[in-house]
CSV table of C-alpha atoms in Angstrom, one decimal:
chain,number,residue,atom,x,y,z
A,17,GLY,CA,0.0,0.0,0.0
A,18,GLY,CA,3.1,2.3,0.0
A,19,ALA,CA,4.9,4.3,-2.8
A,20,LEU,CA,8.1,2.8,-4.1
A,21,GLN,CA,11.1,4.7,-5.7
A,22,PRO,CA,14.0,2.7,-7.0
A,23,VAL,CA,17.3,4.1,-6.5
A,24,TRP,CA,20.5,3.1,-8.5
A,25,VAL,CA,23.9,3.7,-6.9
A,26,THR,CA,26.8,4.0,-9.2
A,27,VAL,CA,30.3,3.6,-7.8
A,28,ARG,CA,33.5,4.6,-9.6
A,29,VAL,CA,36.3,2.4,-8.4
A,30,PRO,CA,39.9,3.9,-8.7
A,31,ARG,CA,42.5,2.0,-10.5
A,32,ASP,CA,44.5,1.8,-7.4
A,33,ALA,CA,41.8,0.7,-5.0
A,34,LYS,CA,42.8,-2.3,-2.9
A,35,SER,CA,40.5,-5.4,-3.2
A,36,GLY,CA,38.3,-6.1,-0.3
A,37,THR,CA,34.9,-5.1,1.1
A,38,TYR,CA,34.0,-1.4,1.4
A,39,ARG,CA,30.8,-0.5,3.4
A,40,GLY,CA,29.1,2.8,3.6
A,41,SER,CA,25.5,4.3,4.0
A,42,LEU,CA,23.0,6.1,1.5
A,43,ALA,CA,21.0,8.9,3.2
A,44,VAL,CA,17.3,8.8,2.1
A,45,SER,CA,14.8,11.4,2.9
A,46,CYS,CA,11.2,12.2,2.0
A,47,SER,CA,8.2,13.9,3.6
A,48,ALA,CA,7.6,11.0,5.8
A,49,GLY,CA,11.1,11.0,7.3
A,50,SER,CA,14.6,9.8,6.7
A,51,ALA,CA,16.6,6.7,6.9
A,52,GLU,CA,20.2,5.4,6.6
A,53,VAL,CA,20.5,2.6,4.0
A,54,PRO,CA,23.6,0.4,4.3
A,55,VAL,CA,25.7,0.0,1.1
A,56,GLU,CA,28.2,-2.7,0.6
A,57,LEU,CA,30.6,-2.9,-2.3
A,58,GLU,CA,33.1,-5.9,-3.0
A,59,VAL,CA,36.2,-5.0,-5.0
A,60,ILE,CA,38.0,-7.9,-6.5
A,61,ASP,CA,41.8,-7.9,-7.5
A,62,TRP,CA,41.2,-7.4,-11.4
A,63,GLU,CA,41.5,-4.4,-13.5
A,64,MET,CA,38.7,-4.0,-16.0
A,65,PRO,CA,39.6,-2.3,-19.3
A,66,ASP,CA,38.1,1.0,-20.2
A,67,ALA,CA,34.8,0.7,-22.1
A,68,LYS,CA,36.2,2.5,-25.2
A,69,ASP,CA,38.7,-0.6,-25.3
A,70,PHE,CA,35.8,-3.3,-25.4
A,71,PRO,CA,35.8,-5.2,-28.7
A,72,GLY,CA,32.0,-4.9,-29.2
A,73,LEU,CA,30.6,-2.2,-31.3
A,74,VAL,CA,28.1,0.2,-29.8
A,75,GLY,CA,26.6,2.6,-32.4
A,76,LEU,CA,24.6,5.4,-31.1
A,77,LEU,CA,23.2,8.5,-32.4
A,78,GLN,CA,23.9,11.5,-30.1
A,79,SER,CA,21.5,14.4,-30.5
A,80,PRO,CA,22.2,17.9,-29.5
A,81,ASP,CA,18.8,19.3,-30.8
A,82,THR,CA,16.9,16.7,-28.6
A,83,LEU,CA,18.9,17.8,-25.6
A,84,ALA,CA,17.9,21.4,-26.1
A,85,VAL,CA,14.2,20.4,-26.6
A,86,GLN,CA,14.0,18.2,-23.4
A,87,TYR,CA,15.9,20.6,-21.2
A,88,LYS,CA,14.5,23.8,-22.8
A,89,VAL,CA,17.7,25.4,-23.4
A,90,GLU,CA,19.2,27.5,-26.3
A,91,MET,CA,21.1,25.6,-28.8
A,92,TRP,CA,24.9,25.9,-28.4
A,93,SER,CA,24.4,28.0,-25.2
A,94,ASP,CA,27.0,27.2,-22.3
A,95,GLU,CA,24.1,25.4,-20.6
A,96,HIS,CA,23.5,23.4,-23.7
A,97,TRP,CA,27.1,22.5,-24.2
A,98,ARG,CA,27.3,21.1,-20.7
A,99,LEU,CA,24.3,18.9,-21.5
A,100,VAL,CA,26.1,17.9,-24.8
A,101,GLU,CA,29.2,17.0,-22.9
A,102,ARG,CA,27.4,14.8,-20.3
A,103,SER,CA,25.8,13.1,-23.1
A,104,LEU,CA,29.1,12.4,-24.8
A,105,GLU,CA,30.5,11.3,-21.4
A,106,ALA,CA,27.8,8.8,-21.1
A,107,MET,CA,28.3,7.4,-24.6
A,108,GLY,CA,32.0,7.0,-23.6
A,109,GLU,CA,31.0,5.1,-20.5
A,110,ILE,CA,29.5,2.4,-22.5
A,111,GLY,CA,32.1,2.3,-25.2
A,112,ALA,CA,30.3,3.9,-28.1
A,113,LYS,CA,32.2,3.8,-31.2
A,114,THR,CA,30.4,6.0,-33.5
A,115,LEU,CA,29.8,9.8,-33.9
A,116,TYR,CA,27.5,11.5,-36.6
A,117,VAL,CA,28.2,15.1,-37.8
A,118,PRO,CA,25.2,16.4,-39.9
A,119,LEU,CA,26.6,18.4,-42.6
A,120,ILE,CA,23.1,19.0,-44.1
A,121,ARG,CA,19.9,20.4,-42.1
A,122,GLY,CA,16.6,18.5,-41.7
A,123,THR,CA,17.8,14.9,-41.6
A,124,HIS,CA,16.0,12.2,-39.7
A,125,LEU,CA,18.5,12.8,-36.8
A,126,GLY,CA,16.1,15.8,-36.1
A,127,ASN,CA,18.7,18.6,-36.6
A,128,GLN,CA,17.2,21.9,-37.7
A,129,HIS,CA,20.4,23.2,-38.9
A,130,SER,CA,23.6,21.8,-40.4
A,131,MET,CA,26.6,21.7,-38.0
A,132,VAL,CA,28.8,23.4,-40.3
A,133,ARG,CA,27.6,26.7,-41.4
A,134,TRP,CA,28.1,28.3,-44.7
A,135,ILE,CA,28.9,32.1,-44.9
A,136,LYS,CA,28.4,34.3,-48.0
A,137,GLY,CA,31.8,35.7,-49.2
A,138,ARG,CA,35.1,35.6,-47.4
A,139,VAL,CA,35.8,36.3,-43.8
A,140,PRO,CA,39.0,38.4,-43.7
A,141,GLY,CA,41.6,36.9,-41.3
A,142,SER,CA,39.3,34.2,-39.9
A,143,GLY,CA,39.9,31.3,-42.4
A,144,GLY,CA,36.2,31.0,-42.4
A,145,ARG,CA,36.1,30.0,-38.8
A,146,VAL,CA,33.9,32.2,-36.8
A,147,PRO,CA,31.6,31.8,-33.9
A,148,GLY,CA,28.0,31.6,-34.7
A,149,ASN,CA,24.5,31.1,-33.1
A,150,GLY,CA,21.1,32.4,-33.7
A,151,GLY,CA,17.7,31.7,-35.0
A,152,GLY,CA,16.0,30.5,-38.2
A,153,GLY,CA,14.5,31.8,-41.3
A,154,LYS,CA,14.6,30.6,-44.9
A,155,ALA,CA,16.7,31.8,-47.7
A,156,GLY,CA,14.8,33.2,-50.6
A,157,ASN,CA,17.6,32.7,-53.1
A,158,ARG,CA,19.6,29.6,-54.2
A,159,HIS,CA,23.3,29.0,-53.8
A,160,PRO,CA,25.8,31.7,-54.9
A,161,THR,CA,28.7,31.0,-57.3
A,162,PRO,CA,31.0,28.2,-56.1
A,163,GLY,CA,33.9,29.5,-54.5
A,164,THR,CA,32.1,32.5,-52.8
A,165,TRP,CA,31.6,30.7,-49.5
A,166,SER,CA,33.4,30.8,-46.3
A,167,HIS,CA,32.7,28.2,-43.6
A,168,ASP,CA,32.1,28.1,-39.8
A,169,PHE,CA,33.5,25.0,-38.3
A,170,SER,CA,33.6,26.2,-34.7
A,171,ILE,CA,30.7,24.1,-33.4
A,172,VAL,CA,31.8,20.8,-35.1
A,173,ASP,CA,35.3,21.4,-33.9
A,174,LYS,CA,34.2,21.8,-30.2
A,175,TYR,CA,31.8,18.9,-30.7
A,176,ILE,CA,34.5,16.5,-31.9
A,177,GLY,CA,36.9,17.8,-29.2
A,178,LEU,CA,34.5,16.9,-26.5
A,179,ALA,CA,33.7,13.4,-28.1
A,180,VAL,CA,37.5,12.5,-28.3
A,181,LYS,CA,37.9,13.8,-24.6
A,182,HIS,CA,35.3,11.3,-23.5
A,183,MET,CA,35.0,8.6,-25.9
A,184,GLY,CA,38.7,8.3,-27.0
A,185,LYS,CA,39.8,8.1,-30.6
A,186,VAL,CA,36.3,7.3,-31.9
A,187,PRO,CA,36.8,4.9,-34.9
A,188,VAL,CA,33.8,6.2,-36.9
A,189,VAL,CA,32.9,9.8,-37.4
A,190,CYS,CA,30.1,9.8,-39.9
A,191,LEU,CA,29.8,13.0,-41.9
A,192,TYR,CA,26.1,12.9,-42.6
A,193,CYS,CA,25.6,14.5,-46.0
A,194,TRP,CA,23.3,12.2,-47.8
A,195,GLU,CA,20.0,10.5,-47.1
A,196,SER,CA,17.4,8.8,-49.4
A,197,LYS,CA,15.1,11.9,-49.5
A,198,LEU,CA,17.6,13.8,-51.5
A,199,GLY,CA,17.6,11.3,-54.4
A,200,ALA,CA,18.1,7.5,-54.2
A,201,LEU,CA,17.8,4.2,-55.9
A,202,THR,CA,15.9,1.2,-54.4
A,203,ALA,CA,17.8,-1.7,-53.2
A,204,ARG,CA,17.7,-3.1,-56.5
A,205,ALA,CA,20.1,-0.1,-57.7
A,206,ASN,CA,18.5,0.1,-61.2
A,207,PRO,CA,18.7,3.6,-62.4
A,208,ASP,CA,15.6,3.1,-64.6
A,209,TYR,CA,13.4,1.8,-61.8
A,210,HIS,CA,10.2,3.8,-61.5
A,211,GLY,CA,10.6,4.2,-57.6
A,212,ARG,CA,13.8,6.2,-57.9
A,213,ALA,CA,13.5,9.4,-55.9
A,214,PRO,CA,14.5,12.4,-57.9
A,215,ASP,CA,17.6,14.4,-57.2
A,216,LYS,CA,16.6,17.3,-54.8
A,217,PRO,CA,18.7,20.5,-53.8
A,218,LEU,CA,20.9,20.1,-50.7
A,219,PRO,CA,19.5,21.6,-47.6
A,220,PHE,CA,22.2,23.5,-45.6
A,221,THR,CA,22.4,26.4,-43.3
A,222,ILE,CA,23.8,30.1,-43.9
A,223,LEU,CA,25.3,31.9,-41.1
A,224,ASP,CA,25.4,35.8,-41.0
A,225,PRO,CA,28.6,36.5,-38.7
A,226,ALA,CA,27.6,39.9,-38.2
A,227,THR,CA,24.1,39.2,-36.4
A,228,GLY,CA,24.5,35.4,-35.7
A,229,LYS,CA,21.3,34.8,-37.7
A,230,LEU,CA,20.9,31.3,-39.2
A,231,THR,CA,19.0,30.9,-42.4
A,232,GLU,CA,17.8,27.7,-44.1
A,233,ALA,CA,18.9,27.4,-47.6
A,234,GLU,CA,19.1,25.0,-50.7
A,235,GLY,CA,22.2,24.2,-52.4
A,236,PRO,CA,23.0,22.5,-55.7
A,237,THR,CA,21.5,19.2,-56.7
A,238,TRP,CA,23.7,16.0,-57.0
A,239,GLY,CA,23.6,16.1,-60.9
A,240,SER,CA,24.7,19.9,-61.3
A,241,ALA,CA,28.2,21.3,-62.2
A,242,GLU,CA,28.4,23.1,-58.8
A,243,ILE,CA,28.1,20.1,-56.6
A,244,ARG,CA,31.8,19.3,-56.2
A,245,GLY,CA,32.7,22.8,-55.6
A,246,PHE,CA,30.2,23.1,-53.1
A,247,TRP,CA,31.3,20.1,-51.0
A,248,LYS,CA,35.1,20.2,-51.6
A,249,PRO,CA,36.1,23.0,-48.9
A,250,VAL,CA,33.5,21.6,-46.4
A,251,MET,CA,35.3,17.9,-46.6
A,252,ASP,CA,38.8,19.4,-46.6
A,253,GLY,CA,37.8,21.5,-43.5
A,254,MET,CA,36.4,18.5,-41.7
A,255,ARG,CA,39.4,16.4,-42.7
A,256,GLY,CA,41.6,19.0,-41.1
A,257,ILE,CA,39.7,19.3,-37.8
A,258,LEU,CA,39.6,15.3,-37.4
A,259,ALA,CA,43.5,15.4,-38.0
A,260,ASN,CA,43.8,18.0,-35.4
A,261,HIS,CA,42.1,15.7,-32.9
A,262,GLY,CA,44.2,12.7,-34.1
A,263,ILE,CA,41.3,10.8,-35.6
A,264,GLU,CA,41.5,11.6,-39.4
A,265,LYS,CA,41.4,8.0,-40.3
A,266,SER,CA,37.9,7.9,-38.6
A,267,MET,CA,36.4,9.8,-41.3
A,268,MET,CA,33.4,8.3,-43.1
A,269,ILE,CA,30.6,9.5,-45.4
A,270,GLY,CA,26.9,8.5,-44.7
A,271,VAL,CA,24.4,7.3,-44.6
A,272,ALA,CA,23.2,4.7,-46.8
A,273,SER,CA,20.3,2.4,-45.5
A,274,ASP,CA,17.3,0.9,-47.2
A,275,ARG,CA,17.9,3.0,-50.3
A,276,ARG,CA,21.1,3.5,-52.0
A,277,PRO,CA,22.9,6.6,-53.2
A,278,THR,CA,23.2,6.7,-57.0
A,279,LYS,CA,26.6,6.0,-58.6
A,280,GLU,CA,26.9,9.6,-59.5
A,281,MET,CA,26.5,10.7,-55.9
A,282,VAL,CA,29.0,8.1,-54.7
A,283,GLU,CA,31.6,9.4,-57.3
A,284,THR,CA,30.9,13.1,-56.4
A,285,LEU,CA,31.7,12.4,-52.7
A,286,GLY,CA,34.7,10.1,-53.6
A,287,ALA,CA,36.1,12.9,-55.7
A,288,VAL,CA,35.8,15.6,-52.8
A,289,ALA,CA,36.9,13.2,-49.9
A,290,PRO,CA,39.2,10.9,-51.5
A,291,GLY,CA,39.8,7.6,-49.6
A,292,CYS,CA,36.8,8.3,-47.3
A,293,PRO,CA,34.6,5.1,-47.0
A,294,TRP,CA,30.9,4.9,-46.5
């Protein structure tokens, strides 16, 4: 006839702890009173490897946008970054070996914006790396001429840095730049199949560095002449960031699933990110 509240007690045992029985107590209090609950821990003389060194593959999708919604915080604010870091820390605790970086907006991961932001024109002295935040909006124009973009990698650089801090040298960093709604073949991979989705413009995010405003925009389609010039500096920038964090070999492209990218799409991404597997 009473209420029940389960409580999990997690203990972090130092590597230099001596084996034996450790005893303590847990203080529990509620409106009806308080109590001391005995806690006993048996430590054995064997050192368990870190979770990141487990041979099993744990593939998870970490979602910054979901954290912002759940805890009602502004995206990429200090409070949001604390939540993102705790989330990545939890992934490291179970040995997660995958990290997804959405380079296009509006994917099934639930991200409103691309994690890399495009900037119209060149930003003097910044190398294209400027801090940015801000709200939404939609671009009324299509993509400018290739070669007139700079890029803001500040968010993805910090994100990958935190992942490496808590997850170690993540073996798979998926640059999420394609999904079937952008144009795909069925599992039969027949280019003449009537169910093939038509190629669509790439959804990406433009940052105004002066105001921090984010604008939803559409880039070139996969079959256009501009597509390689659009992707090449982004892939080069991502490769450099991963190299700075010691995980350049972890760079992969995704994501193919029930539907396949066309041969043209695979060749395009292979040209702008040579040697990068799917």
